Amino acid sequence: MFETIQGEGVFTGVPSVFVRLQECPVGCAWCDTKQTWEAEPEQERPLNEILVKTEDSPTWCSVTADEIVEQYRKSGFNAKHIVITGGEPCIYDLKPLSAAFEAIGCQCQIETSGTSEVRTSDATWVTVSPKVAMKGKLPVLDSAMIRANEIKHPVATQKDIDHLDALLDKANVGENTIIALQPISQKSRATQLCIDTCIERNWRLSIQTHKYLSIA
């Protein structure tokens, strides 16, 4: 759990506290948090050791929703925007955690691949970043696409946009859902493709500003 600036999507620029959960079965080739994929028993540590981590590692801890919120309060964070991410956060029931944060005046956002059922409070902002044809071979769920407030799709080539079109056609996403394209790894060709497509379709462009700024 750490405080920073949200670097991508609708809430770009908003001070945020990130709560990064362990484990992910999706297997994205370009993932920049592969240390979260597994929760090996020998890597479990007490909460106080996890909170002071200064670099990526596969160590993790087991805590309750109330313990996470209590630690947020003790840490003296200023940000009221809570980003629950991973790993794949939706492998867990997030209703207790989102409700606990909302009870102290925070707003929650979930960043999910859409491959697990979204279980959270009604007020939670759900960002689905659909992952198609990944190593884990998990389907993107129609229910996740329909629940999404924002669909933020990673793009490397035209094939990725074609995959998104198929998902949007199948899930019948609501007209108020925000659609954004996000170039993978700041590649110039992917960035131009996203720009051209967003202008053509009146979608949004999501740039990973935290990577350009070299912040967490």
C-alpha positions in Angstrom: 0.0 0.0 0.0 1.5 3.3 -1.1 0.5 6.9 -1.9 1.2 8.4 -5.4 -0.6 10.0 -8.3 -2.9 7.9 -10.5 -1.1 7.8 -13.8 -3.6 6.5 -16.3 -7.3 6.4 -17.2 -10.1 8.7 -16.1 -8.4 9.6 -12.8 -5.1 10.6 -14.3 -3.4 13.1 -12.0 -5.6 12.3 -8.9 -3.6 11.7 -5.7 -4.3 8.0 -4.8 -3.5 5.3 -2.4 -2.8 2.0 -4.2 -3.6 -1.2 -2.5 -1.9 -4.0 -4.5 -3.3 -7.5 -3.9 -1.3 -10.7 -4.5 -2.0 -13.4 -7.1 -3.0 -13.2 -10.8 -3.8 -16.2 -13.1 -4.0 -14.1 -16.3 -0.3 -14.1 -17.4 0.1 -10.9 -19.5 3.4 -11.0 -21.4 4.1 -7.3 -20.9 3.1 -7.3 -17.2 5.2 -4.9 -15.1 4.2 -6.5 -11.7 5.0 -10.2 -12.3 6.1 -10.5 -8.7 2.4 -10.5 -7.8 1.4 -13.5 -9.8 2.0 -16.2 -7.1 1.5 -16.3 -3.4 4.1 -18.8 -2.4 3.8 -19.9 1.3 7.6 -19.4 1.8 7.2 -15.7 0.7 4.6 -14.8 3.3 5.7 -12.0 5.7 4.1 -10.0 8.5 2.3 -6.8 7.5 4.9 -4.5 8.9 7.6 -5.9 6.5 5.3 -5.6 3.5 4.5 -1.9 4.2 8.2 -0.9 4.1 9.1 -2.6 0.8 11.0 -0.2 -1.4 11.3 -2.5 -4.5 9.4 -5.2 -6.2 9.5 -8.7 -4.6 7.1 -11.7 -4.4 6.7 -11.3 -0.7 3.1 -10.9 0.6 0.9 -10.9 3.7 -2.6 -12.0 4.7 -4.8 -9.2 6.2 -8.4 -8.4 6.6 -10.3 -5.5 5.1 -10.4 -3.8 8.5 -6.7 -4.2 9.0 -6.0 -2.6 5.6 -8.2 0.4 6.4 -6.7 0.8 9.8 -3.2 0.8 8.3 -4.4 3.5 5.9 -5.5 5.6 8.8 -2.2 5.1 10.7 -0.1 5.9 7.7 -1.5 9.5 7.6 -2.2 9.4 3.8 -3.9 12.5 2.4 -5.4 10.9 -0.7 -9.1 9.8 -0.5 -9.0 8.0 -3.8 -8.2 4.3 -3.3 -7.0 2.2 -6.2 -7.4 -1.6 -5.6 -5.2 -3.4 -8.0 -2.9 -6.4 -8.3 -2.3 -9.0 -9.3 -5.9 -9.6 -10.2 -8.0 -8.0 -7.4 -11.3 -9.5 -8.5 -10.2 -13.0 -7.6 -11.3 -11.8 -4.2 -14.6 -10.6 -2.8 -13.9 -6.8 -2.5 -17.3 -5.8 -1.0 -15.9 -5.7 2.6 -12.8 -3.7 1.6 -14.6 -1.2 -0.6 -17.3 -0.7 2.0 -14.8 -0.2 4.8 -13.0 2.5 2.8 -16.3 4.2 1.9 -17.2 4.2 5.5 -14.3 6.6 6.2 -15.1 8.9 3.3 -12.9 7.4 0.5 -13.8 6.5 -3.0 -12.6 3.2 -4.4 -11.5 2.3 -7.9 -10.8 -1.3 -9.0 -8.4 -2.1 -11.9 -9.2 -5.5 -13.3 -8.6 -7.7 -16.3 -12.3 -8.6 -16.5 -11.5 -12.3 -16.2 -13.1 -12.7 -12.7 -16.5 -11.7 -11.4 -16.6 -8.2 -10.1 -17.7 -8.2 -6.4 -17.6 -4.8 -4.9 -19.8 -1.9 -3.7 -22.2 -0.2 -6.0 -20.2 3.0 -5.6 -16.9 1.6 -6.7 -15.5 2.8 -10.0 -14.6 -0.3 -12.0 -11.9 0.0 -14.6 -11.7 -3.1 -16.8 -8.6 -3.5 -18.8 -9.6 -6.5 -20.8 -6.9 -9.1 -21.4 -7.5 -11.3 -24.4 -5.6 -14.5 -25.4 -3.1 -14.3 -22.5 -1.0 -17.1 -21.1 -3.7 -18.0 -18.6 -6.3 -18.5 -21.4 -9.1 -17.0 -19.3 -12.1 -15.4 -21.1 -13.1 -11.8 -20.4 -16.5 -12.0 -18.8 -19.5 -10.2 -20.3 -20.6 -9.4 -16.7 -17.3 -7.5 -16.1 -17.6 -5.5 -19.3 -21.2 -4.6 -18.5 -20.3 -3.5 -14.9 -17.3 -1.4 -16.1 -17.5 2.4 -15.7 -14.4 2.6 -17.8 -12.9 0.1 -20.3 -9.2 0.9 -20.7 -7.8 -1.4 -23.4 -4.1 -2.1 -23.9 -3.1 -1.8 -27.6 0.1 -2.9 -29.5 -1.4 -3.6 -32.9 -4.7 -3.4 -34.8 -5.4 -6.9 -33.7 -5.9 -5.6 -30.1 -8.5 -3.1 -31.3 -10.3 -5.9 -33.2 -10.4 -7.9 -30.0 -12.0 -4.9 -28.2 -14.6 -4.5 -30.9 -15.6 -8.2 -30.5 -15.9 -7.8 -26.7 -18.0 -4.6 -27.0 -20.3 -6.2 -29.6 -20.8 -9.3 -27.4 -21.3 -7.6 -24.0 -23.6 -4.8 -25.1 -21.8 -2.2 -23.0 -23.8 0.8 -21.8 -23.6 4.0 -23.7 -22.2 5.9 -20.7 -19.2 3.6 -20.3 -15.9 5.4 -21.1 -13.8 3.6 -23.7 -10.1 4.4 -23.7 -7.1 3.0 -25.6 -3.8 2.7 -23.9 -0.6 2.1 -25.9 1.6 -0.7 -24.5 5.1 0.2 -23.3 5.0 3.7 -24.9 5.7 2.3 -28.3 5.4 5.1 -30.9 3.6 2.9 -33.5 1.0 1.8 -30.9 0.6 5.3 -29.7 -0.1 6.7 -33.1 -2.6 3.8 -33.8 -4.4 4.7 -30.5 -4.5 8.4 -31.4 -5.9 7.8 -34.8 -8.5 5.3 -33.6 -9.6 7.6 -30.7 -10.1 10.5 -33.0 -12.1 8.4 -35.5 -14.4 6.9 -32.8 -14.5 9.7 -30.3 -12.8 7.5 -27.6 -10.3 8.6 -25.1 -6.5 8.1 -25.1 -4.9 6.8 -21.9 -1.2 7.5 -21.5 0.8 5.9 -18.7 2.0 9.3 -17.4 3.6 7.7 -14.3 6.1 5.9 -16.5 7.0 9.1 -18.3 7.4 10.8 -14.9 9.3 7.8 -13.4 7.0 7.6 -10.4 5.4 4.6 -8.8 
